mmCIF file of C-alpha atoms in Angstrom:
data_model
loop_
_atom_site.group_PDB
_atom_site.id
_atom_site.type_symbol
_atom_site.label_atom_id
_atom_site.label_comp_id
_atom_site.label_asym_id
_atom_site.label_seq_id
_atom_site.Cartn_x
_atom_site.Cartn_y
_atom_site.Cartn_z
ATOM 1 C CA MET A 1 44.490 34.254 75.392
ATOM 2 C CA SER A 2 46.093 30.552 75.507
ATOM 3 C CA THR A 3 44.526 28.222 72.928
ATOM 4 C CA GLU A 4 46.612 25.289 73.702
ATOM 5 C CA PRO A 5 44.481 22.073 73.911
ATOM 6 C CA ASP A 6 43.716 21.174 77.770
ATOM 7 C CA CYS A 7 43.182 17.523 78.240
ATOM 8 C CA ARG A 8 40.274 18.771 80.773
ATOM 9 C CA VAL A 9 38.107 19.672 77.872
ATOM 10 C CA GLY A 10 35.190 17.158 77.322
ATOM 11 C CA LEU A 11 35.279 16.131 81.097
ATOM 12 C CA GLU A 12 31.823 15.197 82.436
ATOM 13 C CA VAL A 13 30.715 13.780 85.807
ATOM 14 C CA ALA A 14 27.879 11.819 86.461
ATOM 15 C CA PRO A 15 24.605 13.106 85.874
ATOM 16 C CA TRP A 16 22.584 14.129 88.835
ATOM 17 C CA SER A 17 18.641 14.320 89.721
ATOM 18 C CA TYR A 18 16.859 17.061 91.338
ATOM 19 C CA GLN A 19 13.314 15.912 93.121
ATOM 20 C CA VAL A 20 11.453 19.206 92.901
ATOM 21 C CA GLY A 21 9.825 20.333 95.949
ATOM 22 C CA ARG A 22 6.705 22.629 96.551
ATOM 23 C CA GLU A 23 8.493 24.565 99.786
ATOM 24 C CA LYS A 24 11.750 25.051 98.068
ATOM 25 C CA ILE A 25 9.998 26.582 95.002
ATOM 26 C CA ARG A 26 8.064 28.780 97.490
ATOM 27 C CA GLU A 27 11.334 29.796 99.248
ATOM 28 C CA PHE A 28 13.201 30.444 96.173
ATOM 29 C CA ALA A 29 10.437 32.587 94.618
ATOM 30 C CA ARG A 30 10.088 34.649 97.901
ATOM 31 C CA VAL A 31 13.753 35.398 98.030
ATOM 32 C CA LEU A 32 13.943 36.778 94.473
ATOM 33 C CA GLY A 33 10.563 38.869 94.859
ATOM 34 C CA HIS A 34 8.243 36.882 92.766
ATOM 35 C CA ARG A 35 4.281 37.945 93.856
ATOM 36 C CA GLU A 36 2.628 35.839 91.234
ATOM 37 C CA ALA A 37 0.413 33.192 92.934
ATOM 38 C CA TRP A 38 1.463 30.175 90.758
ATOM 39 C CA TYR A 39 4.836 30.312 92.478
ATOM 40 C CA TYR A 40 3.003 29.634 95.818
ATOM 41 C CA ASP A 41 -0.633 28.106 95.696
ATOM 42 C CA ARG A 42 -1.289 24.759 93.715
ATOM 43 C CA GLU A 43 -4.851 25.728 92.658
ATOM 44 C CA ALA A 44 -3.524 29.035 91.139
ATOM 45 C CA ALA A 45 -0.934 27.348 89.379
ATOM 46 C CA ARG A 46 -3.279 24.809 87.892
ATOM 47 C CA ALA A 47 -5.626 27.211 87.060
ATOM 48 C CA ALA A 48 -2.743 28.705 84.832
ATOM 49 C CA GLY A 49 -2.169 25.426 83.346
ATOM 50 C CA PHE A 50 0.833 24.320 85.523
ATOM 51 C CA ARG A 51 0.845 20.597 86.809
ATOM 52 C CA ASP A 52 1.576 22.078 90.558
ATOM 53 C CA VAL A 53 3.282 25.276 91.899
ATOM 54 C CA VAL A 54 5.717 26.541 89.150
ATOM 55 C CA ALA A 55 9.591 27.240 89.768
ATOM 56 C CA PRO A 56 11.020 30.578 88.401
ATOM 57 C CA PRO A 57 13.061 30.298 85.537
ATOM 58 C CA LEU A 58 16.336 30.820 87.499
ATOM 59 C CA PHE A 59 15.534 27.645 89.424
ATOM 60 C CA ALA A 60 17.742 26.202 87.157
ATOM 61 C CA VAL A 61 20.528 27.320 89.454
ATOM 62 C CA VAL A 62 18.656 24.840 92.214
ATOM 63 C CA TYR A 63 18.290 22.076 90.531
ATOM 64 C CA GLY A 64 21.526 22.508 88.393
ATOM 65 C CA ARG A 65 22.946 23.062 91.621
ATOM 66 C CA TRP A 66 25.289 25.599 90.092
ATOM 67 C CA MET A 67 27.575 23.034 88.925
ATOM 68 C CA GLU A 68 28.876 22.042 91.817
ATOM 69 C CA PRO A 69 28.984 18.477 91.187
ATOM 70 C CA LEU A 70 31.746 19.560 88.033
ATOM 71 C CA ILE A 71 33.349 22.503 89.857
ATOM 72 C CA MET A 72 34.145 20.261 92.731
ATOM 73 C CA GLU A 73 35.259 17.377 90.869
ATOM 74 C CA PRO A 74 39.040 16.725 91.464
ATOM 75 C CA ALA A 75 40.096 16.099 87.890
ATOM 76 C CA LEU A 76 38.799 19.927 87.211
ATOM 77 C CA GLY A 77 41.326 21.260 89.491
ATOM 78 C CA VAL A 78 39.622 24.275 90.270
ATOM 79 C CA ASP A 79 40.288 25.989 93.427
ATOM 80 C CA TYR A 80 36.880 27.081 94.373
ATOM 81 C CA ARG A 81 38.205 29.923 96.895
ATOM 82 C CA ARG A 82 39.321 31.740 94.294
ATOM 83 C CA MET A 83 36.582 31.259 91.804
ATOM 84 C CA LEU A 84 34.377 34.076 90.466
ATOM 85 C CA HIS A 85 31.322 33.765 88.252
ATOM 86 C CA GLY A 86 32.108 35.378 84.834
ATOM 87 C CA ALA A 87 29.264 35.133 82.782
ATOM 88 C CA GLN A 88 26.001 33.138 82.784
ATOM 89 C CA GLU A 89 23.389 32.103 79.895
ATOM 90 C CA PHE A 90 20.299 29.858 80.165
ATOM 91 C CA SER A 91 17.868 28.734 77.396
ATOM 92 C CA PHE A 92 14.633 27.448 78.685
ATOM 93 C CA GLY A 93 12.203 24.743 77.553
ATOM 94 C CA ALA A 94 9.387 23.335 79.281
ATOM 95 C CA PRO A 95 8.669 24.782 83.052
ATOM 96 C CA VAL A 96 9.364 22.732 86.113
ATOM 97 C CA CYS A 97 6.953 21.908 88.883
ATOM 98 C CA SER A 98 6.798 20.624 92.012
ATOM 99 C CA GLY A 99 6.729 16.817 91.980
ATOM 100 C CA ASP A 100 8.927 16.814 88.894
ATOM 101 C CA VAL A 101 12.565 15.303 88.670
ATOM 102 C CA VAL A 102 15.041 17.084 87.067
ATOM 103 C CA THR A 103 18.235 15.311 85.735
ATOM 104 C CA THR A 104 20.997 17.488 84.519
ATOM 105 C CA THR A 105 24.343 16.388 82.847
ATOM 106 C CA ALA A 106 27.362 19.075 82.860
ATOM 107 C CA ARG A 107 30.313 19.034 80.586
ATOM 108 C CA LEU A 108 33.615 21.104 80.249
ATOM 109 C CA ASP A 109 33.489 22.665 77.155
ATOM 110 C CA GLY A 110 37.033 24.681 77.177
ATOM 111 C CA VAL A 111 39.420 26.178 79.495
ATOM 112 C CA SER A 112 41.795 29.368 78.608
ATOM 113 C CA THR A 113 44.104 31.607 80.175
ATOM 114 C CA LYS A 114 44.535 35.410 80.187
ATOM 115 C CA LYS A 115 47.207 37.071 82.239
ATOM 116 C CA ASP A 116 46.693 35.043 85.839
ATOM 117 C CA LEU A 117 43.226 34.133 85.020
ATOM 118 C CA THR A 118 42.015 30.798 83.900
ATOM 119 C CA PHE A 119 38.326 30.806 82.122
ATOM 120 C CA PHE A 120 36.318 27.464 82.528
ATOM 121 C CA GLU A 121 33.466 27.325 80.288
ATOM 122 C CA LEU A 122 30.933 24.618 81.361
ATOM 123 C CA SER A 123 27.657 23.823 79.884
ATOM 124 C CA SER A 124 24.644 21.926 81.393
ATOM 125 C CA VAL A 125 21.541 19.930 79.882
ATOM 126 C CA SER A 126 18.668 19.492 82.237
ATOM 127 C CA LEU A 127 15.636 17.297 81.318
ATOM 128 C CA VAL A 128 12.278 17.310 83.542
ATOM 129 C CA GLN A 129 10.298 14.277 84.031
ATOM 130 C CA SER A 130 6.718 14.875 85.221
ATOM 131 C CA GLU A 131 3.485 12.882 84.349
ATOM 132 C CA ALA A 132 3.652 14.435 81.348
ATOM 133 C CA GLY A 133 6.622 12.546 80.162
ATOM 134 C CA THR A 134 10.127 14.171 79.657
ATOM 135 C CA ALA A 135 10.965 17.413 78.134
ATOM 136 C CA LEU A 136 13.919 19.771 78.127
ATOM 137 C CA ALA A 137 14.072 22.167 80.881
ATOM 138 C CA SER A 138 17.020 24.206 80.616
ATOM 139 C CA GLU A 139 20.279 24.325 78.906
ATOM 140 C CA GLY A 140 22.989 26.534 80.733
ATOM 141 C CA ARG A 141 26.406 27.782 79.661
ATOM 142 C CA TRP A 142 28.616 28.938 82.707
ATOM 143 C CA THR A 143 31.593 30.985 82.514
ATOM 144 C CA MET A 144 33.697 30.383 85.930
ATOM 145 C CA ILE A 145 37.093 32.184 86.575
ATOM 146 C CA VAL A 146 39.794 31.334 88.695
ATOM 147 C CA ARG A 147 42.255 33.977 89.843
ATOM 148 C CA GLY A 148 45.857 32.838 90.003
ATOM 149 C CA GLY A 149 46.608 31.331 86.641
ATOM 150 C CA ARG A 150 46.745 27.552 85.567
ATOM 151 C CA GLU A 151 46.524 24.975 88.319
ATOM 152 C CA MET B 1 9.562 47.487 66.134
ATOM 153 C CA ALA B 2 8.946 49.975 69.253
ATOM 154 C CA ASN B 3 11.594 50.563 71.963
ATOM 155 C CA GLU B 4 10.565 51.270 75.615
ATOM 156 C CA HIS B 5 13.138 52.027 78.389
ATOM 157 C CA PHE B 6 13.343 49.609 80.883
ATOM 158 C CA HIS B 7 14.127 50.880 84.608
ATOM 159 C CA ALA B 8 13.642 49.282 88.232
ATOM 160 C CA VAL B 9 15.448 49.559 91.370
ATOM 161 C CA VAL B 10 15.788 46.957 93.966
ATOM 162 C CA THR B 11 17.430 47.228 97.288
ATOM 163 C CA PRO B 12 18.636 43.988 98.926
ATOM 164 C CA ASP B 13 18.660 43.943 102.513
ATOM 165 C CA ARG B 14 21.507 42.995 104.732
ATOM 166 C CA TYR B 15 20.385 39.391 104.627
ATOM 167 C CA PHE B 16 19.433 39.056 101.516
ATOM 168 C CA PRO B 17 22.720 37.024 100.691
ATOM 169 C CA HIS B 18 21.865 34.646 103.699
ATOM 170 C CA ARG B 19 18.506 33.846 102.359
ATOM 171 C CA TYR B 20 19.743 33.393 98.815
ATOM 172 C CA ALA B 21 22.500 31.104 100.276
ATOM 173 C CA GLY B 22 19.754 29.155 101.433
ATOM 174 C CA ALA B 23 17.275 29.051 98.890
ATOM 175 C CA ALA B 24 19.774 28.062 96.157
ATOM 176 C CA GLU B 25 22.077 26.104 98.583
ATOM 177 C CA ASP B 26 25.278 28.253 97.846
ATOM 178 C CA PHE B 27 27.270 28.997 100.919
ATOM 179 C CA ASN B 28 30.105 30.372 99.427
ATOM 180 C CA PRO B 29 31.960 32.321 102.343
ATOM 181 C CA LEU B 30 32.128 35.448 100.444
ATOM 182 C CA HIS B 31 28.388 35.860 100.610
ATOM 183 C CA ILE B 32 27.617 35.364 103.909
ATOM 184 C CA ASP B 33 30.705 35.930 106.290
ATOM 185 C CA ALA B 34 31.939 39.370 106.117
ATOM 186 C CA GLU B 35 35.160 38.471 107.875
ATOM 187 C CA ALA B 36 36.018 35.872 104.945
ATOM 188 C CA ALA B 37 35.363 38.453 102.530
ATOM 189 C CA ALA B 38 37.408 40.852 104.121
ATOM 190 C CA SER B 39 40.271 38.481 104.276
ATOM 191 C CA VAL B 40 40.570 38.343 100.486
ATOM 192 C CA GLY B 41 40.096 42.107 100.558
ATOM 193 C CA LEU B 42 36.520 42.775 99.904
ATOM 194 C CA PRO B 43 34.581 45.134 101.504
ATOM 195 C CA GLY B 44 32.251 43.023 103.084
ATOM 196 C CA ASN B 45 30.186 39.656 102.237
ATOM 197 C CA ILE B 46 29.069 40.320 98.658
ATOM 198 C CA LEU B 47 25.887 39.468 96.800
ATOM 199 C CA HIS B 48 25.887 36.012 94.558
ATOM 200 C CA GLY B 49 26.028 37.166 90.872
ATOM 201 C CA LEU B 50 23.554 34.634 90.335
ATOM 202 C CA SER B 51 21.062 36.363 92.755
ATOM 203 C CA THR B 52 21.396 39.381 90.905
ATOM 204 C CA LEU B 53 20.642 37.672 87.718
ATOM 205 C CA GLY B 54 17.476 36.209 89.209
ATOM 206 C CA LEU B 55 16.371 39.668 89.979
ATOM 207 C CA ALA B 56 17.024 40.670 86.647
ATOM 208 C CA ALA B 57 14.817 37.848 85.070
ATOM 209 C CA ARG B 58 12.056 38.468 87.455
ATOM 210 C CA LEU B 59 12.054 42.082 86.415
ATOM 211 C CA CYS B 60 12.169 40.871 82.629
ATOM 212 C CA LEU B 61 9.393 38.562 83.210
ATOM 213 C CA GLU B 62 7.137 41.553 84.670
ATOM 214 C CA GLN B 63 7.591 43.398 81.736
ATOM 215 C CA VAL B 64 5.414 40.976 79.791
ATOM 216 C CA GLY B 65 3.241 39.831 82.407
ATOM 217 C CA GLY B 66 5.204 37.779 84.678
ATOM 218 C CA ASP B 67 4.516 33.996 83.147
ATOM 219 C CA PRO B 68 7.507 31.915 83.793
ATOM 220 C CA ARG B 69 7.088 30.183 80.407
ATOM 221 C CA ALA B 70 7.653 33.324 78.649
ATOM 222 C CA LEU B 71 11.264 33.616 79.080
ATOM 223 C CA ALA B 72 13.158 31.930 76.319
ATOM 224 C CA ARG B 73 16.692 33.109 77.010
ATOM 225 C CA ILE B 74 18.682 35.081 79.568
ATOM 226 C CA SER B 75 22.436 35.965 78.986
ATOM 227 C CA VAL B 76 24.593 38.214 81.186
ATOM 228 C CA GLN B 77 28.441 39.126 82.158
ATOM 229 C CA PHE B 78 29.302 39.614 85.846
ATOM 230 C CA ARG B 79 31.279 42.532 86.469
ATOM 231 C CA GLY B 80 32.326 44.002 89.619
ATOM 232 C CA VAL B 81 30.721 43.144 93.161
ATOM 233 C CA GLY B 82 27.129 43.585 94.310
ATOM 234 C CA VAL B 83 26.685 44.378 97.670
ATOM 235 C CA PRO B 84 23.695 44.277 99.837
ATOM 236 C CA GLU B 85 22.152 47.516 101.610
ATOM 237 C CA GLU B 86 22.721 49.367 98.563
ATOM 238 C CA GLU B 87 20.215 50.265 95.437
ATOM 239 C CA ILE B 88 20.691 47.974 92.314
ATOM 240 C CA GLU B 89 19.475 50.170 89.387
ATOM 241 C CA PHE B 90 18.579 47.916 86.443
ATOM 242 C CA SER B 91 18.194 49.911 82.923
ATOM 243 C CA GLY B 92 18.020 49.310 79.657
ATOM 244 C CA THR B 93 15.734 48.998 76.668
ATOM 245 C CA VAL B 94 12.568 46.785 75.557
ATOM 246 C CA ALA B 95 12.189 45.798 72.097
ATOM 247 C CA VAL B 96 8.864 44.532 70.768
ATOM 248 C CA SER B 97 8.442 42.883 67.480
ATOM 249 C CA ALA B 98 6.084 40.576 66.060
ATOM 250 C CA GLY B 99 5.859 37.435 68.065
ATOM 251 C CA ALA B 100 9.173 38.208 70.510
ATOM 252 C CA THR B 101 10.351 40.835 73.204
ATOM 253 C CA SER B 102 13.804 41.463 74.047
ATOM 254 C CA VAL B 103 15.453 43.161 76.841
ATOM 255 C CA HIS B 104 18.915 44.500 76.881
ATOM 256 C CA PHE B 105 19.835 45.530 80.373
ATOM 257 C CA THR B 106 22.945 46.398 82.611
ATOM 258 C CA ALA B 107 22.548 46.587 86.433
ATOM 259 C CA SER B 108 24.809 48.768 88.487
ATOM 260 C CA GLN B 109 25.157 50.156 92.300
ATOM 261 C CA GLY B 110 26.237 53.717 92.212
ATOM 262 C CA ASP B 111 29.158 53.804 89.414
ATOM 263 C CA ARG B 112 30.070 50.178 89.898
ATOM 264 C CA THR B 113 28.290 47.942 87.070
ATOM 265 C CA VAL B 114 27.676 44.767 88.435
ATOM 266 C CA LEU B 115 25.920 43.163 85.350
ATOM 267 C CA ARG B 116 26.826 44.001 81.858
ATOM 268 C CA ASP B 117 25.826 43.003 78.385
ATOM 269 C CA GLY B 118 22.308 41.319 79.733
ATOM 270 C CA VAL B 119 19.846 40.066 77.083
ATOM 271 C CA ALA B 120 16.391 38.658 77.916
ATOM 272 C CA GLU B 121 14.458 36.780 75.190
ATOM 273 C CA LEU B 122 10.830 36.673 75.736
ATOM 274 C CA ARG B 123 8.056 34.826 74.118
ATOM 275 C CA ASP B 124 4.882 36.705 73.405
ATOM 276 C CA ASP B 125 2.933 33.177 73.498
ATOM 277 C CA ALA B 126 4.194 32.051 77.039
ATOM 278 C CA THR B 127 2.238 28.568 76.443
ATOM 279 C CA ALA B 128 4.539 27.597 73.653
ATOM 280 C CA ALA B 129 7.181 26.926 75.956
ATOM 281 C CA ASP B 130 5.257 23.710 77.085
ATOM 282 C CA PRO B 131 5.135 21.710 73.860
ATOM 283 C CA PRO B 132 2.616 18.972 73.281
ATOM 284 C CA ARG B 133 3.640 15.452 74.091
#
């Protein structure tokens, strides 16, 4: 495993915002097989203490745009066609509901190589803005593996 | 502390990767185009690793009643490739202690592991996720 410093470490891209919509939540919840009414019905969600239909936790992938803005940043030099997802971690704070806006910042925390694989460690922080104010929605750590060695 | 066995089976249908691609807006051809997948030596189009993680997250939440606020943290290593139209077997242990529940899990299809070292930490008081503001 190479430990030499990589000038790309610390790279950030402009934060991006995601407007959370009811139908997108429903679509995402349906695909993953969530059955609870609070993902689909506004009144059921409100009865459970949510502002509006609530997103399943892994909706973090949707508002985080699976880190595409950072992965596709030319300065990162990732060949998307040779990329695999190595590992994923999410920590969750406040729930995200329809009508909220989620703003995500992303950063390259580390690059390492092992044989012909390059490991990119990315991190994300997503803040949710709603009528209730601003709160931390989730933090993500994404490990992407590119086959074929260093660019 | 009490430990219980965690076991669930989900069989993604033929078009599950396409629906997940649309829902997550992740249209990598390896997941939706069998020819593109075959061109890099895969048996066919493969599941998005994050879709398998999404299924795991749902199954873990269902251990504690399903409230999305209950999930404090989830982490996993992706291994191998998942494919549609084949059972995914999620298994592991549920550890219950005062104030928190944790699920340690793996996921496999036949003898292929697709998720390894899975850990989900669940809050007993789900509403604690939404701090007073």
